[in-house]
């Protein structure tokens, strides 16, 4: 499979495929609740600065490594330096953990599609609706299973192309609909305060958690530090300009996250009150139904919206699963079926406790977090920073930045070469500080 890689037809094809992986629940579900909780405008500012500097550099590096070697993570690190093969395996563990709780949230999205199909528009807007849904046992498990089964089916049948074609049409519709919902939400009485909270950086809302969570979100949202962009790079044609492709992916990805924040945060102020900003993972599922309940045609708009979110989510979960399945196939020589089955076992092991963590397993916490939040913390705040530190060290001191320059310059001028170099050399120290802080915070050794 690795010899004759099929390639994306052109730059647009590449950008859209990478954006399909990047744009997902991270943008629509995760970004707004983090922005709401960790400082609003100041979070947004820190996030954008990090995307343009550090995020940019790491995406360029990963894509270049992939394109240079023509291999996915394990093979790529192995080919460049045998001693670093372990890093390839390490980054492959991350997507499988993410996939398990991603499927739980994906299940919540399907549940909300069904809410609007069944016409429960008003009921869903009441306070306890979401809470009683996730604290149940049967429903969260069933919807989790449906989401994962659909993902697995697509990967098993190898019909990604079809899904990607559909999602190419869906994506612009999702953007337009989100913009409409955001505008509607911002005009509700009392929303203006929220618009200001979201758009105006206020330094008094800044905390170390702002940087920690923005950094974790950046990895998650851009699908970096988990080998996925390396795999995408390996499918990229040699004559495509890496730098400008990365800029386009970033604009796409950050633009949609920004819009999602604008959809959720002002509505929190208008409809449920700023004391709910710290709600966490349930924020979007509690806030948006309140908007839909107020809208004329809210049932249809709500249903279509969650359906589009579902499409954005499944293109991401497919890329998560594909990344793991292809490593199993390449490295263990397993068939696609066996590989999918192995992923199923792992996803069930982590996903079932995640789905039940707000109900029957509510008393089972790790470091004070429910299971889903713990997995999210483990991958985003611990494993990905470690992967990113090692990747930077690998490039700076093992293969040398020159290797990346050459790959980027083979298809045009590398305009941000200086920025790239500075970021790569300075990032490990910054990431190490973040890593230590977030671990100390999790163990409640410090309060930030
Ligand atoms: N970036 C995706 C999102 O924002 C999640 C994802 C992570 C997808 C890693 C693929 C790989 O939802």
Coordinates of C-alpha atoms and ligand atoms in Angstrom, one line a residue:
X1 CA 0.0 0.0 0.0
X2 CA 2.9 2.3 0.8
X3 CA 4.6 2.0 -2.6
X4 CA 2.0 3.3 -4.9
X5 CA 0.3 5.9 -2.9
X6 CA -2.6 7.5 -4.5
X7 CA -2.4 11.3 -4.3
X8 CA -4.8 14.1 -3.9
X9 CA -5.6 15.5 -7.3
X10 CA -4.5 19.0 -6.6
X11 CA -4.1 21.7 -3.9
X12 CA -7.8 22.2 -3.4
X13 CA -8.3 18.5 -3.1
X14 CA -5.6 18.3 -0.5
X15 CA -6.8 21.4 1.5
X16 CA -10.4 20.1 1.5
X17 CA -9.4 16.6 2.6
X18 CA -7.1 18.0 5.4
X19 CA -9.8 20.4 6.4
X20 CA -12.3 17.6 6.5
X21 CA -10.2 15.9 9.1
X22 CA -9.4 19.1 11.0
X23 CA -12.9 20.6 11.1
X24 CA -15.1 18.6 13.4
X25 CA -16.4 18.5 16.9
X26 CA -13.2 20.2 18.0
X27 CA -14.3 23.4 16.3
X28 CA -18.0 23.3 17.0
X29 CA -18.3 21.6 20.3
X30 CA -14.9 21.9 22.0
X31 CA -13.7 25.4 21.1
X32 CA -16.8 27.3 22.3
X33 CA -16.9 25.7 25.7
X34 CA -13.2 26.3 26.3
X35 CA -13.4 29.9 25.1
X36 CA -16.4 30.5 27.4
X37 CA -14.6 28.9 30.4
X38 CA -11.1 30.2 30.0
X39 CA -11.4 33.9 29.4
X40 CA -13.5 34.7 26.3
X41 CA -11.7 37.4 24.2
X42 CA -8.3 36.7 25.8
X43 CA -8.7 33.0 25.0
X44 CA -9.5 33.8 21.4
X45 CA -6.5 36.1 21.1
X46 CA -4.1 33.6 22.6
X47 CA -5.5 30.9 20.5
X48 CA -5.2 32.8 17.2
X49 CA -1.6 33.8 18.1
X50 CA -0.7 30.2 18.8
X51 CA -2.3 29.0 15.6
X52 CA -0.4 31.5 13.5
X53 CA 3.0 30.7 15.0
X54 CA 3.3 27.4 16.7
X55 CA 0.4 25.6 15.0
X56 CA 1.6 26.8 11.6
X57 CA 5.1 25.5 12.2
X58 CA 4.0 22.1 13.4
X59 CA 1.6 21.5 10.6
X60 CA 4.2 22.5 8.0
X61 CA 6.7 20.1 9.7
X62 CA 4.3 17.2 9.8
X63 CA 3.1 17.6 6.2
X64 CA 6.7 17.9 5.0
X65 CA 7.8 14.8 6.9
X66 CA 4.9 12.9 5.4
X67 CA 5.5 14.1 1.8
X68 CA 9.2 13.5 2.0
X69 CA 9.0 9.9 3.2
X70 CA 5.7 9.0 1.5
X71 CA 4.8 7.1 4.6
X72 CA 2.5 7.4 7.6
X73 CA 3.8 8.1 11.1
X74 CA 5.5 4.9 12.1
X75 CA 7.1 4.3 8.7
X76 CA 8.1 8.0 8.4
X77 CA 10.0 8.3 11.7
X78 CA 11.5 4.9 11.1
X79 CA 12.8 5.9 7.6
X80 CA 14.3 9.1 8.8
X81 CA 15.9 7.7 12.0
X82 CA 15.4 4.2 13.3
X83 CA 15.8 5.3 16.9
X84 CA 12.7 7.5 16.6
X85 CA 10.3 4.7 15.4
X86 CA 8.9 4.7 18.9
X87 CA 7.6 8.2 18.3
X88 CA 5.6 6.9 15.4
X89 CA 3.9 4.3 17.7
X90 CA 3.4 6.8 20.4
X91 CA 1.6 9.3 18.2
X92 CA -0.6 6.4 16.9
X93 CA -1.9 5.6 20.4
X94 CA -3.4 9.1 20.6
X95 CA -6.0 8.9 17.8
X96 CA -7.4 5.6 19.1
X97 CA -8.0 7.1 22.5
X98 CA -9.5 10.2 21.0
X99 CA -11.7 8.2 18.7
X100 CA -13.3 6.4 21.7
X101 CA -14.6 9.6 23.4
X102 CA -15.1 11.4 20.1
X103 CA -17.6 8.7 19.3
X104 CA -19.4 9.4 22.6
X105 CA -19.8 13.1 21.7
X106 CA -20.7 12.1 18.1
X107 CA -23.4 10.0 19.7
X108 CA -24.7 13.1 21.5
X109 CA -24.9 14.8 18.1
X110 CA -27.0 12.0 16.6
X111 CA -29.3 12.1 19.7
X112 CA -29.9 15.8 19.0
X113 CA -30.7 15.0 15.3
X114 CA -33.3 12.6 16.6
X115 CA -34.6 15.3 19.1
X116 CA -35.6 17.5 16.2
X117 CA -36.8 14.7 14.0
X118 CA -39.2 13.8 16.8
X119 CA -40.2 17.4 17.4
X120 CA -39.0 17.7 20.9
X121 CA -37.8 21.2 20.1
X122 CA -39.3 22.8 23.3
X123 CA -38.4 20.0 25.6
X124 CA -34.8 20.0 24.6
X125 CA -34.6 23.7 25.5
X126 CA -35.5 23.1 29.1
X127 CA -32.8 23.0 31.8
X128 CA -32.6 19.4 32.8
X129 CA -33.0 17.8 29.3
X130 CA -29.3 17.3 28.4
X131 CA -28.4 16.4 32.0
X132 CA -31.0 13.6 32.1
X133 CA -30.0 12.3 28.7
X134 CA -26.3 11.9 29.6
X135 CA -27.0 10.6 33.0
X136 CA -29.0 7.7 31.6
X137 CA -27.4 4.4 30.7
X138 CA -29.1 3.0 27.6
X139 CA -29.3 6.1 25.5
X140 CA -25.7 7.4 25.7
X141 CA -24.5 3.9 25.0
X142 CA -26.8 3.3 22.1
X143 CA -26.0 6.6 20.4
X144 CA -22.3 6.0 21.0
X145 CA -22.6 2.6 19.4
X146 CA -24.4 4.1 16.4
X147 CA -21.8 6.8 15.8
X148 CA -18.9 4.3 16.0
X149 CA -20.7 1.7 13.9
X150 CA -21.2 4.3 11.1
X151 CA -17.6 5.3 11.3
X152 CA -16.4 1.7 11.2
X153 CA -18.6 0.8 8.4
X154 CA -17.3 3.6 6.2
X155 CA -13.7 2.6 7.0
X156 CA -14.4 -1.1 6.5
X157 CA -16.1 -0.7 3.2
X158 CA -13.4 1.8 2.1
X159 CA -15.9 4.3 1.0
X160 CA -14.3 7.4 2.5
X161 CA -14.2 9.1 -0.9
X162 CA -18.0 9.1 -1.1
X163 CA -18.3 10.6 2.3
X164 CA -15.7 13.2 1.6
X165 CA -17.6 14.2 -1.6
X166 CA -20.8 14.6 0.4
X167 CA -19.1 16.6 3.1
X168 CA -17.6 18.9 0.5
X169 CA -21.1 20.0 -0.3
X170 CA -22.2 20.0 3.4
X171 CA -19.3 22.1 4.7
X172 CA -20.3 25.4 3.0
X173 CA -23.9 24.8 4.0
X174 CA -22.7 24.2 7.6
X175 CA -20.8 27.5 7.5
X176 CA -23.7 29.5 6.1
X177 CA -26.1 28.0 8.6
X178 CA -23.8 28.6 11.5
X179 CA -23.4 32.2 10.4
X180 CA -27.1 32.6 10.3
X181 CA -27.6 31.1 13.8
X182 CA -24.7 33.2 15.1
X183 CA -26.3 36.4 13.8
X184 CA -29.7 35.4 15.2
X185 CA -28.2 34.5 18.5
X186 CA -26.3 37.8 18.7
X187 CA -29.4 39.8 18.3
X188 CA -31.4 38.2 21.2
X189 CA -31.8 40.6 24.1
X190 CA -28.9 40.5 26.4
X191 CA -26.5 38.9 23.9
X192 CA -24.4 41.9 23.3
X193 CA -22.6 41.5 26.6
X194 CA -21.6 38.1 25.4
X195 CA -20.4 39.4 22.1
X196 CA -18.1 41.8 24.0
X197 CA -16.9 39.0 26.4
X198 CA -16.0 36.9 23.4
X199 CA -14.5 39.5 21.1
X200 CA -12.8 42.0 23.5
X201 CA -9.7 40.6 25.1
X202 CA -9.7 41.4 28.8
X203 CA -6.5 40.7 30.5
X204 CA -8.1 40.3 33.9
X205 CA -9.7 37.1 32.5
X206 CA -6.3 35.6 31.7
X207 CA -4.9 32.7 33.6
X208 CA -2.3 30.0 33.0
X209 CA -5.2 27.8 32.0
X210 CA -6.0 30.1 29.1
X211 CA -2.6 29.1 27.5
X212 CA -2.8 25.5 28.5
X213 CA -6.3 25.0 27.2
X214 CA -5.6 27.0 24.0
X215 CA -2.5 24.9 23.3
X216 CA -4.4 21.6 23.8
X217 CA -7.2 22.9 21.6
X218 CA -4.7 23.8 18.9
X219 CA -3.4 20.2 18.7
X220 CA -6.8 18.8 18.8
X221 CA -8.4 21.1 16.2
X222 CA -5.6 21.1 13.7
X223 CA -5.2 17.3 14.1
X224 CA -1.5 17.6 14.9
X225 CA 0.9 15.8 17.2
X226 CA -0.9 12.5 16.4
X227 CA 0.6 11.5 13.1
X228 CA -2.5 12.4 11.1
X229 CA -1.0 15.3 9.2
X230 CA 2.0 13.1 8.4
X231 CA -0.3 10.6 6.7
X232 CA -2.0 13.4 4.8
X233 CA 1.3 14.8 3.7
X234 CA 2.3 11.4 2.3
X235 CA -0.6 11.7 -0.1
X236 CA 0.3 15.2 -1.2
X237 CA 1.7 15.8 -4.6
X238 CA 5.2 17.2 -4.9
X239 CA 4.3 20.4 -6.7
X240 CA 1.8 21.7 -4.2
X241 CA 3.0 24.6 -2.1
X242 CA 2.9 23.4 1.5
X243 CA 3.0 26.8 3.1
X244 CA 0.0 28.2 1.4
X245 CA -1.9 25.0 1.8
X246 CA -1.3 25.2 5.5
X247 CA -2.5 28.8 5.6
X248 CA -5.7 27.8 3.9
X249 CA -6.3 24.9 6.3
X250 CA -5.8 27.2 9.3
X251 CA -8.1 29.8 8.0
X252 CA -10.8 27.2 7.4
X253 CA -10.3 25.6 10.8
X254 CA -10.0 28.7 12.9
X255 CA -12.8 30.5 11.0
X256 CA -15.3 27.7 11.8
X257 CA -14.2 27.6 15.4
X258 CA -14.6 31.4 15.7
X259 CA -18.1 31.2 14.2
X260 CA -19.1 28.4 16.6
X261 CA -18.0 30.6 19.5
X262 CA -20.1 33.4 18.2
X263 CA -23.0 31.0 18.0
X264 CA -22.8 29.8 21.5
X265 CA -21.2 32.4 23.8
X266 CA -23.5 35.4 23.3
X267 CA -26.5 33.1 23.5
X268 CA -25.3 31.8 26.9
X269 CA -25.4 35.4 28.2
X270 CA -28.8 36.1 26.7
X271 CA -30.6 32.8 27.5
X272 CA -29.0 31.1 30.5
X273 CA -26.8 33.7 32.1
X274 CA -23.0 34.2 32.4
X275 CA -22.8 31.9 35.4
X276 CA -23.1 29.1 33.0
X277 CA -20.0 29.9 31.0
X278 CA -18.0 27.3 32.9
X279 CA -20.4 24.5 32.1
X280 CA -17.9 22.5 30.1
X281 CA -18.6 19.7 27.5
X282 CA -22.4 20.1 27.7
X283 CA -22.4 23.8 26.8
X284 CA -23.3 23.6 23.1
X285 CA -25.9 20.9 23.7
X286 CA -27.7 23.1 26.3
X287 CA -27.4 26.5 24.7
X288 CA -28.2 25.9 21.0
X289 CA -31.6 24.2 21.7
X290 CA -32.6 27.3 23.6
X291 CA -31.9 29.4 20.4
X292 CA -33.8 26.9 18.2
X293 CA -36.8 26.9 20.6
X294 CA -37.1 30.7 20.0
X295 CA -36.7 30.6 16.3
X296 CA -39.4 30.4 13.8
X297 CA -38.8 27.1 12.0
X298 CA -36.4 26.1 14.8
X299 CA -37.3 22.5 14.6
X300 CA -36.1 22.2 11.0
X301 CA -33.1 24.5 11.5
X302 CA -32.1 22.6 14.6
X303 CA -32.4 19.3 12.9
X304 CA -30.5 20.4 9.8
X305 CA -27.8 22.0 11.9
X306 CA -27.1 18.9 14.0
X307 CA -27.1 16.7 10.9
X308 CA -24.5 18.9 9.3
X309 CA -22.4 18.8 12.5
X310 CA -22.8 15.0 12.3
X311 CA -21.2 15.1 8.9
X312 CA -18.4 17.3 10.0
X313 CA -17.8 14.9 13.0
X314 CA -17.8 11.7 10.9
X315 CA -15.2 12.9 8.4
X316 CA -13.0 13.5 11.4
X317 CA -13.7 10.2 13.1
X318 CA -13.1 8.4 9.9
X319 CA -9.7 10.0 9.6
X320 CA -9.0 9.1 13.2
X321 CA -9.9 5.5 12.6
X322 CA -8.2 5.3 9.3
X323 CA -4.9 6.5 10.9
X324 CA -5.0 3.6 13.3
X325 CA -6.2 0.9 11.0
X326 CA -3.5 1.7 8.4
X327 CA -0.8 1.3 11.0
X328 CA -2.3 -2.1 12.1
X329 CA -2.4 -3.2 8.5
X330 CA 1.1 -2.0 7.6
X331 CA 2.9 -2.9 10.8
X332 CA 1.2 -6.1 11.9
X333 CA 0.1 -7.3 8.5
X334 CA -3.5 -7.7 9.7
X335 CA -6.4 -7.5 7.2
X336 CA -8.6 -4.5 7.2
X337 CA -11.3 -6.5 8.9
X338 CA -9.0 -7.7 11.7
X339 CA -7.7 -4.2 12.1
X340 CA -11.1 -2.7 12.4
X341 CA -12.1 -5.3 14.9
X342 CA -9.0 -4.5 17.0
X343 CA -10.0 -0.8 17.0
X344 CA -13.5 -1.7 18.0
X345 CA -12.2 -3.6 21.1
X346 CA -10.1 -0.6 22.2
X347 CA -12.8 1.9 21.4
X348 CA -15.4 -0.1 23.4
X349 CA -13.0 -0.4 26.4
X350 CA -12.5 3.4 26.6
X351 CA -15.8 4.5 25.1
X352 CA -18.2 2.7 27.3
X353 CA -16.9 4.1 30.6
X354 CA -16.8 7.6 28.9
X355 CA -20.4 7.3 27.8
X356 CA -21.5 6.2 31.3
X357 CA -19.3 8.6 33.2
X358 CA -22.2 11.1 33.8
X359 CA -24.6 8.5 35.1
X360 CA -24.0 5.1 36.6
X361 CA -20.2 5.6 36.7
X362 CA -20.6 9.1 38.0
X363 CA -18.7 8.3 41.2
X364 CA -15.8 6.9 39.3
X365 CA -13.4 9.8 38.7
X366 CA -9.8 10.1 37.9
X367 CA -7.9 13.1 39.3
X368 CA -11.3 14.5 40.0
X369 CA -12.4 14.2 36.4
X370 CA -15.1 12.1 34.8
X371 CA -13.7 9.5 32.5
X372 CA -14.4 11.4 29.3
X373 CA -12.8 14.5 30.6
X374 CA -9.9 12.5 31.9
X375 CA -9.2 10.9 28.4
X376 CA -9.5 14.4 26.9
X377 CA -7.0 15.7 29.5
X378 CA -4.6 12.8 29.0
X379 CA -4.5 13.1 25.2
X380 CA -4.6 16.9 24.8
X381 CA -2.7 18.1 27.8
X382 CA -0.2 15.3 28.3
X383 CA 0.4 13.1 25.3
X384 CA 0.2 15.6 22.6
X385 CA 2.6 18.1 24.2
X386 CA 5.0 15.2 24.7
X387 CA 4.6 14.2 21.1
X388 CA 5.1 17.8 20.0
X389 CA 8.2 18.3 22.1
X390 CA 9.8 15.1 20.7
X391 CA 8.8 16.0 17.1
X392 CA 10.5 19.4 17.5
X393 CA 13.6 17.9 19.0
X394 CA 13.6 15.3 16.3
X395 CA 13.6 18.0 13.6
X396 CA 16.0 20.4 15.3
X397 CA 18.7 17.9 16.4
X398 CA 18.3 14.7 14.4
X399 CA 17.1 15.3 10.8
X400 CA 17.9 19.1 11.1
X401 CA 15.5 21.8 9.9
X402 CA 17.3 21.8 6.6
X403 CA 15.4 18.6 5.7
X404 CA 12.1 20.4 6.1
X405 CA 13.3 23.5 4.3
X406 CA 14.2 21.4 1.3
X407 CA 10.9 19.7 1.2
X408 CA 9.0 22.9 1.5
X409 CA 11.2 24.7 -1.0
X410 CA 10.8 21.9 -3.6
X411 CA 7.5 23.5 -4.4
X412 CA 8.1 27.2 -3.9
X413 CA 9.7 29.8 -1.7
X414 CA 9.5 29.2 2.1
X415 CA 8.4 32.6 3.2
X416 CA 8.1 32.0 6.9
X417 CA 11.3 30.1 7.3
X418 CA 12.6 32.3 10.1
X419 CA 9.4 32.1 12.1
X420 CA 9.3 28.3 11.5
X421 CA 12.9 27.9 12.8
X422 CA 12.4 30.1 15.8
X423 CA 9.2 28.3 16.8
X424 CA 10.7 24.9 16.4
X425 CA 13.7 25.7 18.6
X426 CA 11.7 27.5 21.3
X427 CA 8.6 25.4 21.4
X428 CA 10.0 22.5 23.5
X429 CA 10.8 24.7 26.4
X430 CA 7.3 26.4 26.3
X431 CA 5.6 23.1 25.9
X432 CA 7.5 21.6 28.8
X433 CA 6.4 24.4 31.1
X434 CA 2.8 23.9 29.9
X435 CA 3.0 20.2 30.4
X436 CA 4.4 20.5 33.9
X437 CA 1.8 23.1 34.9
X438 CA -1.1 21.1 33.6
X439 CA 0.1 18.0 35.4
X440 CA 0.6 19.8 38.7
X441 CA -2.8 21.4 38.3
X442 CA -4.4 18.1 37.6
X443 CA -2.9 16.6 40.7
X444 CA -4.1 19.7 42.6
X445 CA -0.5 20.5 43.6
X446 CA -1.0 24.0 42.3
X447 CA -4.0 26.1 41.6
X448 CA -3.9 28.1 38.4
Ligands
LIG1 N1 -9.5 17.9 14.4 C1 -10.7 17.2 14.6 C2 -11.8 18.2 15.2 O1 -11.5 19.3 15.4 C3 -10.6 16.1 15.6 C4 -9.6 15.2 15.1 C5 -8.4 15.0 15.8 C6 -9.7 14.5 13.9 C7 -7.5 14.2 15.3 C8 -8.8 13.8 13.4 C9 -7.7 13.6 14.1 O2 -12.8 17.8 15.6

